[in-house]
Coordinates of C-alpha atoms and ligand atoms in Angstrom, one line a residue:
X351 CA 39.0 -18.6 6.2
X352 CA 38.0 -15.2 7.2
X353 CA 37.9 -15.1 11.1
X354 CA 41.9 -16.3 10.5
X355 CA 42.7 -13.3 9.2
X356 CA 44.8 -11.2 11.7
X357 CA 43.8 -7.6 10.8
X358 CA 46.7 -6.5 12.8
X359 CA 49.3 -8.4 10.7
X360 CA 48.2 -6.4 7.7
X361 CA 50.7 -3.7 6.5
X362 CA 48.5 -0.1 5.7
X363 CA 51.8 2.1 5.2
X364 CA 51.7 -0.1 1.8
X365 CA 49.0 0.4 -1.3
X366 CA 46.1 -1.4 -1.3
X367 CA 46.0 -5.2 -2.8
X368 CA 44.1 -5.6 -5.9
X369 CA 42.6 -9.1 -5.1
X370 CA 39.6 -9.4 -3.3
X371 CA 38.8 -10.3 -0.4
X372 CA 42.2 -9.0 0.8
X373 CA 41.8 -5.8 -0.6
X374 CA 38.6 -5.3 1.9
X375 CA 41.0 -6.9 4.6
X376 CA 43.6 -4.2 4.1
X377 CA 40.4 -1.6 4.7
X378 CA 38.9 -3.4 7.5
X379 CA 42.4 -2.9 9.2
X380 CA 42.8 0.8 8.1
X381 CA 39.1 1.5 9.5
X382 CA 40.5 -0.3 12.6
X383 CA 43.1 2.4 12.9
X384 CA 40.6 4.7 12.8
X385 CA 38.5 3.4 15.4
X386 CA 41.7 2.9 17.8
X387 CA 41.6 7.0 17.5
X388 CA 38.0 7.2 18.5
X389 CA 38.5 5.5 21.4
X390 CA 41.2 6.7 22.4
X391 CA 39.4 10.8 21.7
X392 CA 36.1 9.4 24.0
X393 CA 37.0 6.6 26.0
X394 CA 34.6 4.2 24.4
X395 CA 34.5 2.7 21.0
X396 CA 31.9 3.7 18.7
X397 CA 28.8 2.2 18.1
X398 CA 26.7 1.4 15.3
X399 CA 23.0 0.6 14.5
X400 CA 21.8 -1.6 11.2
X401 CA 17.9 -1.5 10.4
X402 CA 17.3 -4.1 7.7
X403 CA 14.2 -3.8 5.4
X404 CA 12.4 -6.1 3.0
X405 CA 13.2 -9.9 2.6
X406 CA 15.3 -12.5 3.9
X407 CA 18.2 -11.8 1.5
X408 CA 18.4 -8.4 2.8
X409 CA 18.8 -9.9 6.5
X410 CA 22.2 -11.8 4.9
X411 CA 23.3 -9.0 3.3
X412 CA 22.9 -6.9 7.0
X413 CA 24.7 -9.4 8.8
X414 CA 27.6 -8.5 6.4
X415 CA 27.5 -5.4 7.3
X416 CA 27.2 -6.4 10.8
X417 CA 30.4 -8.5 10.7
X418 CA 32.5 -6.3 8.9
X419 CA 31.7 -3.3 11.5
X420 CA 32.2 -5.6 14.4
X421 CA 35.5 -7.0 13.1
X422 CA 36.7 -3.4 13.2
X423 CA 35.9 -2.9 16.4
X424 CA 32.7 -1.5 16.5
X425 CA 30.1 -2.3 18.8
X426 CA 25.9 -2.7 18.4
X427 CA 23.9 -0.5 19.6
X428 CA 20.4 -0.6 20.5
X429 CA 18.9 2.4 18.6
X430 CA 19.6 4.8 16.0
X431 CA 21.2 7.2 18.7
X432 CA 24.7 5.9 17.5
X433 CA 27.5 6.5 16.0
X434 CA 26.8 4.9 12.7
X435 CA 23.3 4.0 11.5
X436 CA 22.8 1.8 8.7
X437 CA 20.0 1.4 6.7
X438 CA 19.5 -1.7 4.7
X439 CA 16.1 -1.0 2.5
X440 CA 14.0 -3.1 0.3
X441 CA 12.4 -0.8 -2.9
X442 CA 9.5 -4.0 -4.1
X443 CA 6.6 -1.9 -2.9
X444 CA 6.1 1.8 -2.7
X445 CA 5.5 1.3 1.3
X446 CA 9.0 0.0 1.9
X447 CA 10.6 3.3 0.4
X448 CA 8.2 5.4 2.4
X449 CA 9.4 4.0 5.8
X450 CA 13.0 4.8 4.7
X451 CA 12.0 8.4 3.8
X452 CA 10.2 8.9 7.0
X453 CA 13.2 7.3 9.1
X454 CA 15.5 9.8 7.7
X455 CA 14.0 12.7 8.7
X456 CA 14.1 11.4 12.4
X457 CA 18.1 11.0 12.1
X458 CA 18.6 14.3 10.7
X459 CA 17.4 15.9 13.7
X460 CA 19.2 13.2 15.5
X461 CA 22.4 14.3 13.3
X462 CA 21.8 17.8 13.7
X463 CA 22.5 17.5 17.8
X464 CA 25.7 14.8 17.1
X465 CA 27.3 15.7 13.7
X466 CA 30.1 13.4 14.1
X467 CA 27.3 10.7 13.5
X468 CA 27.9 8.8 10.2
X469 CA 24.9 7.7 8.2
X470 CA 24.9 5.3 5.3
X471 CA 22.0 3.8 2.9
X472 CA 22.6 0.5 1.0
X473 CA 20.4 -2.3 -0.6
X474 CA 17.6 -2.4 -3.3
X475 CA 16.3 1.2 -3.0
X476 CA 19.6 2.7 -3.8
X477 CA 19.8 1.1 -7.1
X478 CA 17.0 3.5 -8.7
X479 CA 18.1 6.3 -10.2
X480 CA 15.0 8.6 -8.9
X481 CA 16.0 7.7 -5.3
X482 CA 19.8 9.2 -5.5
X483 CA 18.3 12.0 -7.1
X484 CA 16.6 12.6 -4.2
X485 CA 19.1 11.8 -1.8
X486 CA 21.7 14.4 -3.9
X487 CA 18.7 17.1 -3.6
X488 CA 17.0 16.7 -0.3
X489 CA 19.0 14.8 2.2
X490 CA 22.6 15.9 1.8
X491 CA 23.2 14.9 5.6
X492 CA 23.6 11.3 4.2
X493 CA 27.1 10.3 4.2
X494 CA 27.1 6.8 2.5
X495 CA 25.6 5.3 -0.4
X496 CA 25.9 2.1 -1.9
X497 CA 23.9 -0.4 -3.8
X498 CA 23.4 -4.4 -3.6
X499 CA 26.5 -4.9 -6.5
X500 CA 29.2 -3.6 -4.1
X501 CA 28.1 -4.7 -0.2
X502 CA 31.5 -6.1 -0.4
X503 CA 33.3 -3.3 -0.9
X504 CA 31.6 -1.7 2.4
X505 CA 35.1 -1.3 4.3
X506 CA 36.8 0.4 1.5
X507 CA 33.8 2.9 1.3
X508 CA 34.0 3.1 5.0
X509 CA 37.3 4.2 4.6
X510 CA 36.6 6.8 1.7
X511 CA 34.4 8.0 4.0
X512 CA 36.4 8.5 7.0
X513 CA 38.7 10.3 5.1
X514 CA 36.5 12.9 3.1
X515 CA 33.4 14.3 4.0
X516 CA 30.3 15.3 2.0
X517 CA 28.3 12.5 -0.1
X518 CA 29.9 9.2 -1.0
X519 CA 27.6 7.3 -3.8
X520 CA 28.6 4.7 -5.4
X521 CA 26.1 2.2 -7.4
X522 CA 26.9 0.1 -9.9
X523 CA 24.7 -0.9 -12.5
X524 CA 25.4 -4.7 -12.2
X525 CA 28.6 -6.7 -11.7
X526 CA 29.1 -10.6 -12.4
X527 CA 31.5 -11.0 -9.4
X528 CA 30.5 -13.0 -6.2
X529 CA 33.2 -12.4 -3.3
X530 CA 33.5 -15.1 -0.7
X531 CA 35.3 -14.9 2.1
X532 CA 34.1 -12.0 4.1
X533 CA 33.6 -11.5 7.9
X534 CA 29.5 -12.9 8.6
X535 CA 27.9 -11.7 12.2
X536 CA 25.1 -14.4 12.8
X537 CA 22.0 -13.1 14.2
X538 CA 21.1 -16.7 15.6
X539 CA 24.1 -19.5 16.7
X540 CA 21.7 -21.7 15.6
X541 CA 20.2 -21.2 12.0
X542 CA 21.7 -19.4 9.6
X543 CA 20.7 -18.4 6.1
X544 CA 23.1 -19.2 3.3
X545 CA 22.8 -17.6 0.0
X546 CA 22.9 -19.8 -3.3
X547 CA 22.2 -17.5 -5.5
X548 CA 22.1 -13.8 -6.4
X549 CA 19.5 -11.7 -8.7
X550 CA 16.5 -12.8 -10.8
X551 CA 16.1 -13.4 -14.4
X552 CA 12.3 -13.8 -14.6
X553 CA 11.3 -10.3 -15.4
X554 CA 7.9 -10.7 -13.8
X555 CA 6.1 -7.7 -15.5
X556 CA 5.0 -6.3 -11.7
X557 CA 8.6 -6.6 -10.1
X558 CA 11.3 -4.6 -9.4
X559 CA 14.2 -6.8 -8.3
X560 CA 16.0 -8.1 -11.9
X561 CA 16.5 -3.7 -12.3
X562 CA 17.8 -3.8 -8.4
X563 CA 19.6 -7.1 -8.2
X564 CA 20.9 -7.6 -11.5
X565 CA 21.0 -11.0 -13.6
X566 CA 21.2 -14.4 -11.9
X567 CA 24.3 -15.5 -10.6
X568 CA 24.8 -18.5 -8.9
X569 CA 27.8 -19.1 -6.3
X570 CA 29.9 -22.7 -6.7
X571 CA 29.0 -25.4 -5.3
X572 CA 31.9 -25.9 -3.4
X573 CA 32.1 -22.4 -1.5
X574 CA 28.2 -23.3 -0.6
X575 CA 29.4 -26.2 0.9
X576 CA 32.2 -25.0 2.5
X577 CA 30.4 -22.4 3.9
X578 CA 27.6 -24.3 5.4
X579 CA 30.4 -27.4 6.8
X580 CA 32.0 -24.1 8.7
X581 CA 28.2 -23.6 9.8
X582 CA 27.4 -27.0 11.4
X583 CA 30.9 -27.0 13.1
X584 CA 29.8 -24.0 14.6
X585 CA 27.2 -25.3 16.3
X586 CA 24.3 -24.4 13.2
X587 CA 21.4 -26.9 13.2
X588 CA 19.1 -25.7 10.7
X589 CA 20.2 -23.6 6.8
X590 CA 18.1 -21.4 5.1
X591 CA 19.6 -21.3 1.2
X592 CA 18.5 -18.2 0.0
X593 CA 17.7 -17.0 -3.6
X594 CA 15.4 -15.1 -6.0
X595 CA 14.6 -18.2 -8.0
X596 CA 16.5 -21.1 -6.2
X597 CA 15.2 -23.5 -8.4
X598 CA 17.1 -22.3 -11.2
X599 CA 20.6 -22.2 -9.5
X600 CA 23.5 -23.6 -11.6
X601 CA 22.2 -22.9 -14.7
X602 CA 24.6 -20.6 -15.6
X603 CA 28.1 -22.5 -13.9
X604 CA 30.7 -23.5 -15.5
X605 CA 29.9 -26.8 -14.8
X606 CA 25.7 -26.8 -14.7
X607 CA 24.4 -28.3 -11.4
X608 CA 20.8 -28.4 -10.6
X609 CA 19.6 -27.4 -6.9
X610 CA 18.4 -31.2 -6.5
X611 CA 21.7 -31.7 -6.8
X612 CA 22.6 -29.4 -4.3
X613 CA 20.7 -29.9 -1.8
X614 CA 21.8 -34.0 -2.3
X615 CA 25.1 -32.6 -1.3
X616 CA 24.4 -30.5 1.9
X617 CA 21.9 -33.5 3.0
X618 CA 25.0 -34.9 3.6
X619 CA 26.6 -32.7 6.0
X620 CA 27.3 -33.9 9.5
X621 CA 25.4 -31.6 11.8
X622 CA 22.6 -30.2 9.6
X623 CA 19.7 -31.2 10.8
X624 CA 17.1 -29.0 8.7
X625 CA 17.3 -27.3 5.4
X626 CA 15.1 -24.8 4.4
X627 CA 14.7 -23.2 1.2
X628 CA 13.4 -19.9 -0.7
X629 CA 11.8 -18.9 -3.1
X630 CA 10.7 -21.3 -5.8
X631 CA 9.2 -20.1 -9.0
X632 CA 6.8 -22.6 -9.5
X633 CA 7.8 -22.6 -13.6
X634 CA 11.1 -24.1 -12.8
X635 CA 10.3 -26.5 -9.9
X636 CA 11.3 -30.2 -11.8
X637 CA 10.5 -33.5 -11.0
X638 CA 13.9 -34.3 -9.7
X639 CA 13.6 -31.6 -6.7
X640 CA 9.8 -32.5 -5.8
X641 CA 12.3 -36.8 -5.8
X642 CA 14.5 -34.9 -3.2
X643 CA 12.0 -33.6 -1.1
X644 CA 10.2 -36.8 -0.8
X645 CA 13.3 -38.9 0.0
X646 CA 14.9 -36.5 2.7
X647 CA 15.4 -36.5 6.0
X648 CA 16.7 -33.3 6.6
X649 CA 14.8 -31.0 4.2
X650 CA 11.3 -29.1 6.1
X651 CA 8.3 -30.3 5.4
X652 CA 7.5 -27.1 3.7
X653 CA 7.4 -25.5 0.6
X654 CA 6.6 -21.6 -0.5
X655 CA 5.2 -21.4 -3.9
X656 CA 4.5 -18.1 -4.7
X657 CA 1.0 -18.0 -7.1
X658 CA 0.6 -14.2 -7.4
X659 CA -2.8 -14.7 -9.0
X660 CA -4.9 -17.0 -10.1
X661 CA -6.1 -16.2 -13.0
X662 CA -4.4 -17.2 -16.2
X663 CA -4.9 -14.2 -17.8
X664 CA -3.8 -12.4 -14.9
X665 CA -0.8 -14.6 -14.7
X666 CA 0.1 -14.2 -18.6
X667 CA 0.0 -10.2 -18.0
X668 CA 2.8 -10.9 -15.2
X669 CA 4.7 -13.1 -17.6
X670 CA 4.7 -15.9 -15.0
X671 CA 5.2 -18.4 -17.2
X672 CA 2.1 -21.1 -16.0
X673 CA -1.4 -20.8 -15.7
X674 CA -4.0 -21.7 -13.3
X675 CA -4.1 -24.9 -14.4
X676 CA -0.3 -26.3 -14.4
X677 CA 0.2 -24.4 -11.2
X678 CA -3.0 -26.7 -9.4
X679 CA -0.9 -29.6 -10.9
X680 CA 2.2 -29.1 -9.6
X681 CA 0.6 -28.9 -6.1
X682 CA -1.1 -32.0 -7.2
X683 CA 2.4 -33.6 -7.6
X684 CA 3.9 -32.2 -4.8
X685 CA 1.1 -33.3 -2.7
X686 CA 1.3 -36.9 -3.7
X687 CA 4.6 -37.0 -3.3
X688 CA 4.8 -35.2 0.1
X689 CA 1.6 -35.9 1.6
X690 CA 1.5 -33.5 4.8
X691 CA 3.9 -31.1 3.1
X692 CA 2.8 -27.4 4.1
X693 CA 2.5 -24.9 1.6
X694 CA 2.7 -21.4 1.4
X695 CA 2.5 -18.4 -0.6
X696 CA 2.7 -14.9 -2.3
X697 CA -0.5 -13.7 -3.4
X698 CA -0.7 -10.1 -5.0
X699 CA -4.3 -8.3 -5.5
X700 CA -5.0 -5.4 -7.8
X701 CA -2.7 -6.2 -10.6
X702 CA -3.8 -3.3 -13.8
X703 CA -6.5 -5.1 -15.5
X704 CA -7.6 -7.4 -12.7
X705 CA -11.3 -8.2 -12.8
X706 CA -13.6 -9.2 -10.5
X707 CA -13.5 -12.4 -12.3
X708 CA -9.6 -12.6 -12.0
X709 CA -9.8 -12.1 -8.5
X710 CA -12.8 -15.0 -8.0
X711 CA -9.8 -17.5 -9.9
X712 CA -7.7 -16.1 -7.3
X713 CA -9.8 -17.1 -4.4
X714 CA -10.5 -20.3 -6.0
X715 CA -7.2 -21.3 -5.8
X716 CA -6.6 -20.3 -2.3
X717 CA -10.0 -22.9 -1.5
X718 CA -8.5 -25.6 -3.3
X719 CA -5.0 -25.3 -2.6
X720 CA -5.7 -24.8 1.4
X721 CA -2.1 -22.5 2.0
X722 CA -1.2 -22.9 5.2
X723 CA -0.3 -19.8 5.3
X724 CA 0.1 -16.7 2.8
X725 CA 2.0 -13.5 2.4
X726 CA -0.9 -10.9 0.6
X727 CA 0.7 -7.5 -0.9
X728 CA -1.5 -5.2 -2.6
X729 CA -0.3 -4.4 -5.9
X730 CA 2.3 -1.4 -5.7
X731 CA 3.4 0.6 -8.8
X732 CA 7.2 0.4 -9.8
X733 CA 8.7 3.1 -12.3
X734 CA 10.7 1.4 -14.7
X735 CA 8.1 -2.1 -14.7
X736 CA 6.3 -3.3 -17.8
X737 CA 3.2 -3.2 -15.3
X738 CA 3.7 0.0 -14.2
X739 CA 2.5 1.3 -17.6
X740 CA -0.3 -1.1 -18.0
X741 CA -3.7 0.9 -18.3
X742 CA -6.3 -0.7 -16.0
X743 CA -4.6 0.0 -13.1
X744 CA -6.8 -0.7 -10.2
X745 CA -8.9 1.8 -7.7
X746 CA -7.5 1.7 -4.1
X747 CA -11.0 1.1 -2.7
X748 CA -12.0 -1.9 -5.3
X749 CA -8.4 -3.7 -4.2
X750 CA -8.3 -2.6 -0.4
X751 CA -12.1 -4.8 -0.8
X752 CA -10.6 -7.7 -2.6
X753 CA -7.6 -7.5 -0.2
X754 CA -9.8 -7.7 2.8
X755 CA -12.1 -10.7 1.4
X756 CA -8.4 -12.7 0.5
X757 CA -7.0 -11.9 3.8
X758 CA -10.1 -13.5 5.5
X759 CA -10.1 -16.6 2.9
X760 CA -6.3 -17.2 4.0
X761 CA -6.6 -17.0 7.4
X762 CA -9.8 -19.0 7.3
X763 CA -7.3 -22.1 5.7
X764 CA -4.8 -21.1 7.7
X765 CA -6.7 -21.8 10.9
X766 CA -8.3 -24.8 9.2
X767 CA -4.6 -26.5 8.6
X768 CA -3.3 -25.7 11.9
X769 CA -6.3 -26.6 13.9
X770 CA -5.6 -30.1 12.1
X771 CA -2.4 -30.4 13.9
X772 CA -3.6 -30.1 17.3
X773 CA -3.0 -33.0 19.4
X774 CA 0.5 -34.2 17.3
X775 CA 4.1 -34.5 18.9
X776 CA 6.3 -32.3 16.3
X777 CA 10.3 -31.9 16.2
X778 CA 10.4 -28.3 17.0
X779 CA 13.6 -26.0 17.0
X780 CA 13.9 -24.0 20.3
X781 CA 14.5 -20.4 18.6
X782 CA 14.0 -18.0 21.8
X783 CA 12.5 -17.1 25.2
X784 CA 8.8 -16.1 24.4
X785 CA 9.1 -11.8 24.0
X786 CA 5.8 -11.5 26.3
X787 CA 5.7 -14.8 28.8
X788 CA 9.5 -15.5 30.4
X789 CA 8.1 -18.8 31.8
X790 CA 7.3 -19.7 28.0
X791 CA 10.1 -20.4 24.8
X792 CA 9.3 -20.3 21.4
X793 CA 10.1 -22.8 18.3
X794 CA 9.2 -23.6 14.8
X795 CA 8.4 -26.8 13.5
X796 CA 9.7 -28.4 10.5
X797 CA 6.2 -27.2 8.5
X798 CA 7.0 -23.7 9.8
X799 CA 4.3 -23.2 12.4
X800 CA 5.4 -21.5 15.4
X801 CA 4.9 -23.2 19.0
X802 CA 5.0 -21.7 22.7
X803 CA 5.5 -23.7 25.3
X804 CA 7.1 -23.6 29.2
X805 CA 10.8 -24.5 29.0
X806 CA 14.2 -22.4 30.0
X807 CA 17.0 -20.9 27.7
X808 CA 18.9 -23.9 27.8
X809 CA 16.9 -25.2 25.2
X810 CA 17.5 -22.2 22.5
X811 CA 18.8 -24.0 19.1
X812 CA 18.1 -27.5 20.2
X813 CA 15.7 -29.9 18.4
X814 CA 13.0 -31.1 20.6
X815 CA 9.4 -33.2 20.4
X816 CA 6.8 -31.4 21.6
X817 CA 3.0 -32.1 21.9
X818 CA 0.8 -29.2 20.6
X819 CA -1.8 -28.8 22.7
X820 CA -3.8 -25.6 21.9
X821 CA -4.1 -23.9 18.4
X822 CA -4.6 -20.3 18.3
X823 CA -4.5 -20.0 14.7
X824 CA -1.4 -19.5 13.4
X825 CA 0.5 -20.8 16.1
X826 CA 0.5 -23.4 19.4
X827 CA 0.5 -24.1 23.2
X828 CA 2.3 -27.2 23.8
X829 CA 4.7 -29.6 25.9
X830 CA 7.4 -30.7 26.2
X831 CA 7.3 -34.6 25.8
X832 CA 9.7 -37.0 24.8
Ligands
5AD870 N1 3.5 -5.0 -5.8 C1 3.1 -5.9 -4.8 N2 3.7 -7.0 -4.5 C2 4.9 -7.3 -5.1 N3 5.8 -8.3 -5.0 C3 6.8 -8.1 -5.9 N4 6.6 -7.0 -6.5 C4 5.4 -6.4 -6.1 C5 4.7 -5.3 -6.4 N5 5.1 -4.4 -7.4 C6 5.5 -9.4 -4.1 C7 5.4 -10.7 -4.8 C8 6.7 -11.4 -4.5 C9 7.0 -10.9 -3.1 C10 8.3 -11.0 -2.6 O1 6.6 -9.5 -3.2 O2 4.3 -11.5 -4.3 O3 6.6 -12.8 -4.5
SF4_871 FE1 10.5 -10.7 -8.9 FE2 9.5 -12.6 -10.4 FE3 12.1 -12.5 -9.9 FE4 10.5 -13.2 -7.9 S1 10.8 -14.4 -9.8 S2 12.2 -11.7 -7.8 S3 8.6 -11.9 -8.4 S4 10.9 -11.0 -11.0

């Protein structure tokens, strides 16, 4: 396992191994080397900063990063006044790339006062071509880039950069490999996301990620097990399996496994308490997994189905594969099965052609479905996207409207669901000491909803009952009780 490794037993007078992960071993110690010399230049070691944008499998990917820059020996900083800054971005709306664009101006004035500084771009928004373009014109302080295929390789780059200056890209189109094996920094002791499965085959006609993540590829089995038994030894209560599409992982394995299956198997490991799971495309969500969900003990009483619209025209245009109809089914199911299961979901508004008709299915949806809570975007335009050269596409004022009647109708059923749980004891996992009240800590329950309530750290990353005694919306007052 990784954190065996002794960097300092590796031998970098020789060539580099071909195999990975010991080839990004032998780098991680020759970047080691060259951190020994920094510190021993400035009497500190160097320090770095990661800023992650976009979703949850970004947040993965940065820890990564994060473990591989601690193992060789560098230390977190607080801000971007460091040594190294890191940004992990997201490219599935417009707004994401902006923030990264803005940021960089900031750290080229940064830069300018402490050119040793190192800065290096990775994730989603490095895999358009339009973006490096940019970077090669406009930004040419930038001294790393990389793309979501080759995280993995991050040390050798490291190194390549160390060791010659001026631009390093490297992006590759796609690559079928999945490395295991490499150093993980855990934000939380307690929770950890694990990931199942990488890219998307779905080609919905509005999204980006199958260009930026590249086909689906699913990782064994037995390293996802492997991985997560490490995690419960290590004192991990609660997994996150993290995907695209999780519930079509396996499909493509040697030997096919479905993610009922899977989750079957984890249910079974000593120390888990919760499983979480995301995203599900509600096309592929079978029987069997809607079986698993009923019968477990361990898996949250929560499920996030995204809906996009609901309109079946709409939905046909985003080639989502269901229609109104079958999706309100589905929820049917799940709710029989599951009775006080919470859903949630991904709604998007504006999408080229959508009428004020579409929208109305849309909000219909949200009435009868009753989310407990819902991610809204507003339709952004990505080059490259079947949906970017729709005609029909939508005035800003006619969606920011729409967007501002959904938000209201989800947040109206949001309150609704909640409020409904006032008064109940619920198992809630201790996550932190509340950011504005130190008296206060705060936890999720197994449905998602967040609850504050007096207690000390002590109780971080255990699993306690507490009485919710106030609803403020979308989250609780409560007690401790036993
Ligand atoms: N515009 C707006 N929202 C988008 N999403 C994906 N692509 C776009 C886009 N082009 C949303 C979807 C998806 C979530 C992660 O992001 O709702 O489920
Ligand atoms: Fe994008 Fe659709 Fe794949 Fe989700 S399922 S990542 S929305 S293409």
């Amino acid at each position: 396992m990784y954190n065996e490794i002794d960097l300092d037993k590796i031998d970098i007078s020789k060539e580099p191994p071909t195999d990975e992960p010991a080839r990004q071993y032998y780098f991680m110690a020759k970047c080691r080397e060259w951190v020994r010399e920094f510190e021993k230049k400035n009497g500190r070691r160097p320090c770095f900063f990661t800023q992650t944008f976009g979703c949850q499998m970004n947040a993965r990917d940065s820890e990564k990063l994060t473990g591989i820059l601690e193992q060789i020996g560098y230390v977190q900083a607080e801000s971007e006044e460091a040594d190294f800054v890191i940004y992990n971005t997201c490219t599935v709306r417009e707004n994401a790339n902006n923030k990264v664009w803005g940021r960089l101006g900031y750290l080229n004035t940064y830069k300018k006062a402490h050119p040793h500084m190192k800065i290096a771009l990775c994730g989603c928004m490095m895999q358009e071509p339009e973006v490096i373009d940019k970077l090669r014109r406009s930004y040419p302080f930038v001294d790393l880039v990389f793309g979501t295929h080759n995280i993995y390789k991050f040390a050798e780059l490291l190194t390549r950069t160390f060791e010659q200056p001026g631009m390093l890209i490297d992006v590759w189109k796609g690559t079928d490999k999945i490395v295991e094996k490499l150093p993980i920094e855990r934000k939380y002791n307690f929770k950890s996301g694990v990931n199942v499965m990488f890219g998307c085959n779905n080609f919905c006609s509005y999204c980006i990620v199958p260009y930026v993540r590249g086909r689906e590829r699913s990782r064994r089995p037995e390293d996802i097990l492997e991985e997560i038994e490490k995690l419960a030894r290590d004192g991990v209560v609660e997994v996150m399996l993290l995907g695209q599409n999780v519930n079509s992982y396996g499909r493509n394995l040697q030997e096919p496994v479905s993610f009922a299956q899977l989750l079957r198997q984890i249910e079974k490991i000593e120390g888990i308490e919760r499983i979480r799971f995301m995203t599900s495309h509600p096309k592929d969500l079978s029987d069997e997994l809607i079986e698993v969900m009923a019968d477990s003990r361990k898996i949250c009483n929560h499920l996030h189905l995204p809906l996009q619209s609901g309109s079946s025209r709409i939905l046909k245009e985003m080639n989502r594969q269901y229609d109104k109809e079958q999706y309100l089914a589905l929820i049917a199911k799940i709710r029989k099965a599951v009775p006080d299961i919470a859903l949630t979901t991904d709604i998007i508004v504006g999408f080229p052609g959508e009428t004020e008709e579409d929208f109305g299915e849309t909000m219909d949806v949200v009435r009868q479905v009753g989310y407990d809570s819902a991610f809204t975007f507003i339709y952004s335009k990505r080059s490259g996207t079947p949906a970017a050269a729709m005609e029909r596409q939508i005035p800003e004022d006619v969606v920011k409207e729409r967007f501002g009647r959904l938000l209201k109708e989800v947040q109206k059923c949001a309150a609704e669901r909640a409020r409904a749980l006032t008064g109940r004891v619920e198992k809630v996992l201790v996550e932190e000491v509340n950011e504005q009240d130190e008296a206060l800590v705060t936890g999720r329950m197994g449905n998602n909803f967040i609850v504050h309530f007096p207690g000390t750290e002590a109780l971080i990353g255990r699993i306690v009952n507490v009485k919710l005694k106030e609803c403020k919306g979308f989250y609780f007052y409560g007690e401790l009780t036993d």
